[in-house]
Coordinates of C-alpha atoms and ligand atoms in Angstrom, one line a residue:
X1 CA 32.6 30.3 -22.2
X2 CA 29.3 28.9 -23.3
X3 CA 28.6 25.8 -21.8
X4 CA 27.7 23.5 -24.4
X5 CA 29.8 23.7 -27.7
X6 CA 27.0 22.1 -30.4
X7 CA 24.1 21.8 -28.4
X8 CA 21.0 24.0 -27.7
X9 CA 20.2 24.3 -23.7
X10 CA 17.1 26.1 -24.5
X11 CA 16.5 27.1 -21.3
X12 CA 17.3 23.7 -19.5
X13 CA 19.5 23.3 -16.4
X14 CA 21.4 20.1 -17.7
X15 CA 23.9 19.0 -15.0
X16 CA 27.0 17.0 -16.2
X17 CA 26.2 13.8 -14.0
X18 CA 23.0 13.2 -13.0
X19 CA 22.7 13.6 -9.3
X20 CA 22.0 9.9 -7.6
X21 CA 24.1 8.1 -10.5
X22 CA 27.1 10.6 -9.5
X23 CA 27.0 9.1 -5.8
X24 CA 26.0 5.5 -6.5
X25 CA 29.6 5.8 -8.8
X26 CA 31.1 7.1 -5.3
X27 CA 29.5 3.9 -3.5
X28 CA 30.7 1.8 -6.0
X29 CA 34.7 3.4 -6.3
X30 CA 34.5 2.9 -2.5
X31 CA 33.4 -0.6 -2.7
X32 CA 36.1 -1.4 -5.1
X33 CA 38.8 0.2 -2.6
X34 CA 37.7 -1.0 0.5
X35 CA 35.4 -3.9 0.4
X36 CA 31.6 -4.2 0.0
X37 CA 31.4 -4.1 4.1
X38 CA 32.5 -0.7 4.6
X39 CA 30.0 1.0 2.2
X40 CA 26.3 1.6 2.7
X41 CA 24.9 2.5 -0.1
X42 CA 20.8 3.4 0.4
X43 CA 21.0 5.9 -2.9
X44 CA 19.3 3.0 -5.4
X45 CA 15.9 3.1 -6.4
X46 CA 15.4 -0.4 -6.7
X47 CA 14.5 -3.2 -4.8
X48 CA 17.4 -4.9 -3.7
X49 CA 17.9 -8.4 -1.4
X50 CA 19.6 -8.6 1.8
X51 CA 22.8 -9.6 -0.2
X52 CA 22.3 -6.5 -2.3
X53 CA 21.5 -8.1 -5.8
X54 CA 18.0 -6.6 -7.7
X55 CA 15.1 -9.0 -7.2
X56 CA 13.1 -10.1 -9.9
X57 CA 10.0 -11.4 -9.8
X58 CA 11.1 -15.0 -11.1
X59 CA 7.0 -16.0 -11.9
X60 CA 7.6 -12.8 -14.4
X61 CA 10.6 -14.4 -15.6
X62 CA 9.3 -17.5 -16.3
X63 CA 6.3 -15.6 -18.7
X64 CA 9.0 -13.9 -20.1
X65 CA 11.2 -16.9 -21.0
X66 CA 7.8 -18.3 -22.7
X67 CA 7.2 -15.8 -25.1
X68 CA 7.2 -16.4 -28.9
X69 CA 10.2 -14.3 -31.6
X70 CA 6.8 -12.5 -32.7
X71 CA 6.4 -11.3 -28.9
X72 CA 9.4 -9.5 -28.7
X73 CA 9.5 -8.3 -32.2
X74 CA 6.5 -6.7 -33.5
X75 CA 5.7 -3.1 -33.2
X76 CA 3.0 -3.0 -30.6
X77 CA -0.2 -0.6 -31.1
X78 CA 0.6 3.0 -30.2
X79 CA -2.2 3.3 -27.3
X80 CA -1.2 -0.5 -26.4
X81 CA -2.3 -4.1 -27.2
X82 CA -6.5 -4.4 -26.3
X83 CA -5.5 -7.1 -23.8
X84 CA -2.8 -5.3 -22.4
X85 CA -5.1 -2.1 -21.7
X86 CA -7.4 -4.3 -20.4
X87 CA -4.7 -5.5 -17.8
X88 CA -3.0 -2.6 -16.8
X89 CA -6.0 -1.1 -15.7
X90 CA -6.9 -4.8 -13.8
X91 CA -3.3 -4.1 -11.7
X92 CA -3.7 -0.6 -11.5
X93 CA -7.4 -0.6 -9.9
X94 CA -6.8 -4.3 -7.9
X95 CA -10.8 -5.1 -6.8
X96 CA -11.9 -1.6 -7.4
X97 CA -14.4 -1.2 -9.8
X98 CA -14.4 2.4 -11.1
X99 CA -18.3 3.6 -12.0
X100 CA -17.1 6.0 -14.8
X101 CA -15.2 6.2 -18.1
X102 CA -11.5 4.9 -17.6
X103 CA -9.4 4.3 -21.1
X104 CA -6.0 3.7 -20.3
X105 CA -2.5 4.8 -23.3
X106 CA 0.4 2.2 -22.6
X107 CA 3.5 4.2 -21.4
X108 CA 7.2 3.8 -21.4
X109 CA 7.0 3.2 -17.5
X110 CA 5.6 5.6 -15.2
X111 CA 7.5 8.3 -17.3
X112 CA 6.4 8.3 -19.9
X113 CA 2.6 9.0 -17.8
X114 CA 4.2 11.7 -16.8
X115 CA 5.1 13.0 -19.5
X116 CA 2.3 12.8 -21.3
X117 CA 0.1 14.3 -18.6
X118 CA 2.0 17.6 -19.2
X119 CA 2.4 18.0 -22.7
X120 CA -1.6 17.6 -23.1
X121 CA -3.2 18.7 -19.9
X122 CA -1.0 22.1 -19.6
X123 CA 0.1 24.6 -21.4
X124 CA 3.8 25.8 -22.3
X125 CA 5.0 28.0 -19.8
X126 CA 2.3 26.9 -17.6
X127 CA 3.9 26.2 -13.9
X128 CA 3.1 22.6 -12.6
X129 CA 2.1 22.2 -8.9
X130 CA 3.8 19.2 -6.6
X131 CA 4.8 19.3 -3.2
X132 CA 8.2 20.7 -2.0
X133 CA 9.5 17.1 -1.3
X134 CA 9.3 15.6 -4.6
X135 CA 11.0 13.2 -7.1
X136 CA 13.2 15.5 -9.0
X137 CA 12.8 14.4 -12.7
X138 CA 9.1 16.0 -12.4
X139 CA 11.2 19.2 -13.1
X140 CA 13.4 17.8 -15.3
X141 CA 10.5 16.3 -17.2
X142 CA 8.7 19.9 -17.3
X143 CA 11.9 21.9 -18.2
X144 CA 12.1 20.1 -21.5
X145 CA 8.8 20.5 -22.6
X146 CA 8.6 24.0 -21.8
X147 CA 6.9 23.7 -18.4
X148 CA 8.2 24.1 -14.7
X149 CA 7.2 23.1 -11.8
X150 CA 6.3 25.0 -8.1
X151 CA 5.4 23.6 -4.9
X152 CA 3.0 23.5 -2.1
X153 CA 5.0 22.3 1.3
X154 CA 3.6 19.2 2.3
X155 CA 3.8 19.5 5.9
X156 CA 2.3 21.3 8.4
X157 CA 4.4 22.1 11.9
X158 CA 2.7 19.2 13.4
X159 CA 3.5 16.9 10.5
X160 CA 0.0 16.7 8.6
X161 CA -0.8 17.1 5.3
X162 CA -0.6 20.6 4.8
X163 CA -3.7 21.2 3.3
X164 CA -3.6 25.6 3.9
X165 CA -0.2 25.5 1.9
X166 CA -2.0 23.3 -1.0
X167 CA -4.8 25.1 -1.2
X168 CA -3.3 28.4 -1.1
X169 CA -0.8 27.7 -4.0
X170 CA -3.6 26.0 -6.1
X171 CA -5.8 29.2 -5.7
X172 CA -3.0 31.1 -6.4
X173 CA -2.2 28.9 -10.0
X174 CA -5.6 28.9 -11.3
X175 CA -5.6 32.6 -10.5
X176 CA -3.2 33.1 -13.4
X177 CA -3.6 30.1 -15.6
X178 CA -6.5 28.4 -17.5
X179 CA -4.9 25.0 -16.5
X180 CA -3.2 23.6 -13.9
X181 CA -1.8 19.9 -13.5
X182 CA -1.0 19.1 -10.1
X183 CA 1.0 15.7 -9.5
X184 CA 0.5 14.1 -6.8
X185 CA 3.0 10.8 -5.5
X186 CA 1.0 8.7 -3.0
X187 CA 1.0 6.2 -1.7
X188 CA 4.6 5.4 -0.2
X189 CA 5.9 8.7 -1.7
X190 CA 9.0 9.5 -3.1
X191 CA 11.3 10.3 -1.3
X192 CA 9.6 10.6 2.1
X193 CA 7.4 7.5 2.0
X194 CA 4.0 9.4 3.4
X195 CA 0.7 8.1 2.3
X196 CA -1.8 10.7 2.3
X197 CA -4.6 9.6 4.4
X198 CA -8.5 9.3 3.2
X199 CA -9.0 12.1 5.3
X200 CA -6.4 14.1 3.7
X201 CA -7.9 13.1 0.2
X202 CA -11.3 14.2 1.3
X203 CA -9.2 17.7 2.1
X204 CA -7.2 17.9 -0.8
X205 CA -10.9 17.1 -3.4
X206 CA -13.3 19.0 -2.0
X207 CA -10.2 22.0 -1.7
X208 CA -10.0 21.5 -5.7
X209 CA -13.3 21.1 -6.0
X210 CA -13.7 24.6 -4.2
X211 CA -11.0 26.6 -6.1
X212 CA -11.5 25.3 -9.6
X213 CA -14.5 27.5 -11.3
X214 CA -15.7 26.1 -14.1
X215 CA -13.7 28.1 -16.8
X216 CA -10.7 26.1 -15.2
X217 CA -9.0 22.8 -16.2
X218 CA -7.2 20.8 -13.3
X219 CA -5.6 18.0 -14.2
X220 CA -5.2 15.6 -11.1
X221 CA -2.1 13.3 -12.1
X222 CA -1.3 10.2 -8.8
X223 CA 1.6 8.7 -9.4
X224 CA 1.1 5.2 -7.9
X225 CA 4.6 3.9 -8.7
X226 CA 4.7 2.6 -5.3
X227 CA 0.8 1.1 -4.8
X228 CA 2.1 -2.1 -4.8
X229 CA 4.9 -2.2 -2.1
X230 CA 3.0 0.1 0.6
X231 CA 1.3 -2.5 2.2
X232 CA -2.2 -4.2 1.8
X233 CA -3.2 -3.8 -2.0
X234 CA -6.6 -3.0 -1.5
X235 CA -6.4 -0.5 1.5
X236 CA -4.3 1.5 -0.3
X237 CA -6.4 1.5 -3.3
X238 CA -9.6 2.7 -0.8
X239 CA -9.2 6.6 -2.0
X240 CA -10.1 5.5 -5.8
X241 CA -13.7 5.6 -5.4
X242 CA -13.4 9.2 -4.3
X243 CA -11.7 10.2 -7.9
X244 CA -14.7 9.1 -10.1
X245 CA -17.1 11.3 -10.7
X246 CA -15.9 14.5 -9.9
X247 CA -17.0 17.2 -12.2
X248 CA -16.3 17.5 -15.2
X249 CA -13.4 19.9 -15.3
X250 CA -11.0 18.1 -13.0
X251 CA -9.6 15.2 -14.7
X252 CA -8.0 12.6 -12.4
X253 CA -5.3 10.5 -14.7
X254 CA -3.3 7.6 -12.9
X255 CA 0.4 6.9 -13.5
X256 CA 1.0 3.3 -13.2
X257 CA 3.9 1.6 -13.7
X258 CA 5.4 -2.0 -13.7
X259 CA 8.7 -1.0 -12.8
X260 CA 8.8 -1.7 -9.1
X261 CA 5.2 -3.8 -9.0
X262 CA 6.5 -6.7 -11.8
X263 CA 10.1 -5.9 -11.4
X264 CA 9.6 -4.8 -15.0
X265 CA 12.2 -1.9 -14.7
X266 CA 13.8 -1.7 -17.9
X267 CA 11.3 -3.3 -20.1
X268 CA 9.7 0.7 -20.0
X269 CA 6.4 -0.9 -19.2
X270 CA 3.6 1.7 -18.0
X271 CA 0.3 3.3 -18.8
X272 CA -2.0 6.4 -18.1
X273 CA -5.3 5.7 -16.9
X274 CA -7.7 8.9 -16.8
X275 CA -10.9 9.0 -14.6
X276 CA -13.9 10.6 -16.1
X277 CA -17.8 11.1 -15.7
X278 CA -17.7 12.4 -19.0
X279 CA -17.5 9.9 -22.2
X280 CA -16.3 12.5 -24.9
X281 CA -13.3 13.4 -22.5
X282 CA -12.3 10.2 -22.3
X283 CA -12.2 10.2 -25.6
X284 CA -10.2 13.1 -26.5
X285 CA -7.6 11.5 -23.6
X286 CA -7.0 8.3 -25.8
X287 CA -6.5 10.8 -28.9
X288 CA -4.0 13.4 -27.5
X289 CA -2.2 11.0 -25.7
X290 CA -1.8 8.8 -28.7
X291 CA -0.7 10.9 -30.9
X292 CA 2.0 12.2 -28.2
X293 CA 2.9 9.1 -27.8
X294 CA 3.9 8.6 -31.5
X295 CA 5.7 12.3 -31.4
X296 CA 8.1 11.2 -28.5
X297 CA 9.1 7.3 -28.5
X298 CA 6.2 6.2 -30.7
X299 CA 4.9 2.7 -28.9
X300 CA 6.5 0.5 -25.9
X301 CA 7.9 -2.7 -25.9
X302 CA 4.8 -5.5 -26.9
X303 CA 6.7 -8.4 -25.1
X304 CA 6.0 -6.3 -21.4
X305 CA 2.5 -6.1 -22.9
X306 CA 2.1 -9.9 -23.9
X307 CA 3.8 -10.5 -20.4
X308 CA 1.2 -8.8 -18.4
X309 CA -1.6 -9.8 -20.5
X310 CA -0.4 -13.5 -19.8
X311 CA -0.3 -12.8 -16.0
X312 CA -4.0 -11.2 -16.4
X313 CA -5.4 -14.2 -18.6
X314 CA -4.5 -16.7 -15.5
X315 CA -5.6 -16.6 -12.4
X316 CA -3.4 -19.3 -10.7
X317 CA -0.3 -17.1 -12.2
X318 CA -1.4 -14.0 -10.9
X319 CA -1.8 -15.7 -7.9
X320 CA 1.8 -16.9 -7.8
X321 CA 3.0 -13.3 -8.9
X322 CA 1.2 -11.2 -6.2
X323 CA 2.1 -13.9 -3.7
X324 CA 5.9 -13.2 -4.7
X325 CA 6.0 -9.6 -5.1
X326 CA 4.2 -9.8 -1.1
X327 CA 6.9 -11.7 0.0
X328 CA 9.7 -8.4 -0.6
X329 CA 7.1 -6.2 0.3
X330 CA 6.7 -7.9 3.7
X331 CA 10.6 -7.4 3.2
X332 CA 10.8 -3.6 2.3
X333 CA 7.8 -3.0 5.0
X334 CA 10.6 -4.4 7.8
X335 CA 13.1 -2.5 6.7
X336 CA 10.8 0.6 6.7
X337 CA 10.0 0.1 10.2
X338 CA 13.4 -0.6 11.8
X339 CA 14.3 2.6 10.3
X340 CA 11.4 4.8 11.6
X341 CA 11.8 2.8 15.1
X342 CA 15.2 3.5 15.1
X343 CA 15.2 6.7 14.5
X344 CA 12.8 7.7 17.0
X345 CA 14.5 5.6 19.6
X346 CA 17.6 7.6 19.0
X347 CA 16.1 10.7 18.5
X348 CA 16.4 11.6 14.6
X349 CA 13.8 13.7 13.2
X350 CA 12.6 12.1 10.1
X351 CA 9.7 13.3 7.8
X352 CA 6.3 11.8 8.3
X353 CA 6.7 7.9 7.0
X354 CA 4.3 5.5 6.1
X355 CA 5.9 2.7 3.9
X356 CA 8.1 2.2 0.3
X357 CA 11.1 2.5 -1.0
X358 CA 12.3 5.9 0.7
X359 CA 12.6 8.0 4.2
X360 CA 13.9 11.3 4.6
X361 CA 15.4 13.0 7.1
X362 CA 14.9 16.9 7.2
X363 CA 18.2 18.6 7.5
X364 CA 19.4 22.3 6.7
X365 CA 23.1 21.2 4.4
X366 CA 22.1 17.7 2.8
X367 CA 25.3 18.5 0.5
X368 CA 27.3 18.7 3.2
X369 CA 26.1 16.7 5.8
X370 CA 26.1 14.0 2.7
X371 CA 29.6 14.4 2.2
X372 CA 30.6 14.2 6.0
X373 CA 28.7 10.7 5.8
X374 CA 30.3 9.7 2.7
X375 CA 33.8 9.5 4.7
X376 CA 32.3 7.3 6.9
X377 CA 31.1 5.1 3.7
X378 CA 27.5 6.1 4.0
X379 CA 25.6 7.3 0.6
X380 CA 22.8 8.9 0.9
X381 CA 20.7 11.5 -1.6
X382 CA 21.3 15.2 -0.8
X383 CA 18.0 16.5 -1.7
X384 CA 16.8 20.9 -1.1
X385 CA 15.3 19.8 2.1
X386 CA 17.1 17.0 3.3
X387 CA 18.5 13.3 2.9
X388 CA 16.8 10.3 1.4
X389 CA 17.2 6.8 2.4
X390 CA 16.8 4.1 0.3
X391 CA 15.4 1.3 2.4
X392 CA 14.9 -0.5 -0.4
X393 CA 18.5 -1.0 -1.4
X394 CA 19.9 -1.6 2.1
X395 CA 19.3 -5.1 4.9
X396 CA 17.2 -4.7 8.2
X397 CA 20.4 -3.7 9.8
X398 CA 21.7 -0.8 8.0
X399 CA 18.1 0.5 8.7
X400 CA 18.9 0.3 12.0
X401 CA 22.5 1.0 11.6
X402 CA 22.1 4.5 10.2
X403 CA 19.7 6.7 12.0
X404 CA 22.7 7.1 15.1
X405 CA 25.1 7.5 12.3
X406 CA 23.1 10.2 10.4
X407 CA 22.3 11.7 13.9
X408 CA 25.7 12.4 15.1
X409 CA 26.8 13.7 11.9
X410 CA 23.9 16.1 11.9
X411 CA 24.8 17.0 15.7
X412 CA 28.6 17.5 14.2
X413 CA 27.4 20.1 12.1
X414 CA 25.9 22.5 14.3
Ligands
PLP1 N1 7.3 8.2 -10.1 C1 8.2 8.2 -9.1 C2 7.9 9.0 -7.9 C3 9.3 7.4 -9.2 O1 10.2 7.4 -8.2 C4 9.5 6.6 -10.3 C5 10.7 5.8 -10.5 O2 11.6 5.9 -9.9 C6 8.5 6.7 -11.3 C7 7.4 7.5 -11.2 C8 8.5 6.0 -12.6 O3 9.4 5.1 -12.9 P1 9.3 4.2 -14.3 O4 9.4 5.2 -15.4 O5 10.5 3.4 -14.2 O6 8.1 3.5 -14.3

């Protein structure tokens, strides 16, 4: 039997359930059944308190609760409201004062950057390079624009950034095609929470700058979703001044997103910000991802515009915001740590961690070591390579809690 009945798969792998929904249901039934005690759920992608309710930025609230009928109800500009372009890039770049052209298109959330970045920076059938641990919906987003994506491991056996493997499978892409996009998730990467070093940038630029000859078009893409909860906010902006600049044929573009950094989640509140020596490309950016953007969802929400251009136009509030967001990224960073401590006091192997929402532990069945932990009312994500933990869904002590748990079900299985 053909697997859909009216609709046209065209080549897509589209699962009935999607994957970390399917489980959190699991968490949930279990909850229901046996009491909120008895589960751990660390599958959520969210920020959530020690009493396991979503926090919210309430000085966001508040500029929320103050906006005009017109705010929330006029179509905003496709690329973006001026003062909201002018904002984004403010949070995206913190102190950093980029010496090149930067124009940055308003997004539906870091998404939407996404998927932009490939519709206009590759081309279809082109393969799209990320490492082998890597947020799933890059794929996703590829397969339905006619794209897929391949991967570099990010590891080396002594748990560095694998640099051979990347520039390997980057020499191998541009060997083949005219352009290649490669995203890359730092810092506080999902799902493994690494933050690629400034040596490792140095590694990875002058590796691109090496393989790409000048008939070639490499599209850098850094999704930053997680900038803003991996610790100090300016030393992990200190590898931007290494992405102006560079010639003319690699195009850095940022991803930023207000998701997690204004606790903006589902007002679909983004933009990409592209990196350029060159004025003309700049240019042509703001074009072809405009008129993307009015192909697929057309504009985003102007209220999360007016929000953010509110928090930008006041110093004392943006004050009172980054104050506030530091306060559950102190929180997160704990968590983060009693895991990694944890598990090294015990003896898990996790993957190299740095900060963020997620750790992962490397494991060869993550189906079926994630099912064994299930009984025991733990839910985790299986991934190809291995489990993620959600330390940002999940109290000090179910970080600490679960690395002897995950252990001697691993053990069990051997
Ligand atoms: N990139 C990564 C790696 C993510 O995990 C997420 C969200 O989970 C995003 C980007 C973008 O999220 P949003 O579209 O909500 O901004």
């Amino acid at each position: 039997m053909k697997e859909f009945i009216m609709a046209q798969q065209n080549g897509r792998n589209i699962p009935s359930e999607d994957k970390i929904f399917g489980i959190s249901r699991l968490a949930n039934e279990m909850i229901e059944k046996k009491g909120k005690d008895a589960v751990t759920n660390a599958t959520i992608g969210a920020l959530l308190d020690d009493d396991g309710k979503l926090v919210v930025l309430s000085s966001v609230v508040e500029v929320l609760r103050n906006l005009t009928p017109e705010d929330y109800a006029e179509y905003a500009p496709i690329g973006g409201t001026a003062d909201f372009k002018k904002s984004i890039k403010k949070a995206a770049f913190g102190k950093y004062m980029p010496n090149c052209f930067t124009e940055a298109v308003a997004t539906p959330g870091g998404t939407g950057a996404i998927r932009n970045t490939i519709a206009n920076y590759s081309k279809i059938g082109d393969q799209v390079l990320t490492s082998d641990w890597f947020w799933a919906t890059y794929s996703s987003i590829a397969g339905e624009i006619g794209r897929s994506v391949t991967t570099y491991s990010l590891f080396d056996e002594a748990g560095n950034f694998n640099i051979a493997a990347f520039e390997r499978k980057v020499d191998e892409l541009l060997s083949v095609q005219e352009s290649l996009v490669i995203i890359i998730n730092t810092p506080a990467h999902n799902p493994t929470g690494y933050s690629l070093t400034l040596q490792d940038w140095d590694n990875l630029l002058n590796t691109v700058k090496a393989v790409a000859a000048e008939d070639k078009k490499v599209t850098l893409f850094i999704d930053v979703a997680y900038i803003d909860f991996a610790g100090d906010p300016d030393k992990y902006r200190e590898f931007l001044p290494k992405l102006e600049n560079l010639q003319a044929n690699i195009l850095p573009i940022m991803g930023y997103s207000s998701s997690k950094t204004f606790t903006l989640y589902g007002m679909r509140c983004g933009a990409m910000i592209c990196m350029t020596p060159i004025k003309e490309i700049a240019e042509e950016f703001v074009r072809v991802c405009q008129f993307s953007a009015r192909a697929s969802w057309s504009n985003c929400t102007r209220a999360s515009m007016v929000v953010l251009s509110k928090i930008y136009e006041d110093n004392t509030l943006l004050e009172r915001v980054n104050e506030e967001r530091k306060h559950y990224c102190d929180l997160l960073l704990k968590r983060g740590k009693a895991f990694e401590e944890e598990a090294s006091k015990v003896g898990l192997k996790i993957v190299p961690f740095d900060a963020g929402f997620f750790a992962s532990i490397p494991c060869p069945d993550p189906d079926g070591a994630s099912k064994i932990l299930q009984e025991e009312g733990i839910f985790l994500v299986p991934l190809a390579k291995g489990l993620r933990v959600s330390v940002a869904s999940i109290p000090e002590e179910k970080c600490r809690m679960l690395p002897g748990k995950i252990l001697s079900v691993l053990n069990s299985m051997k």
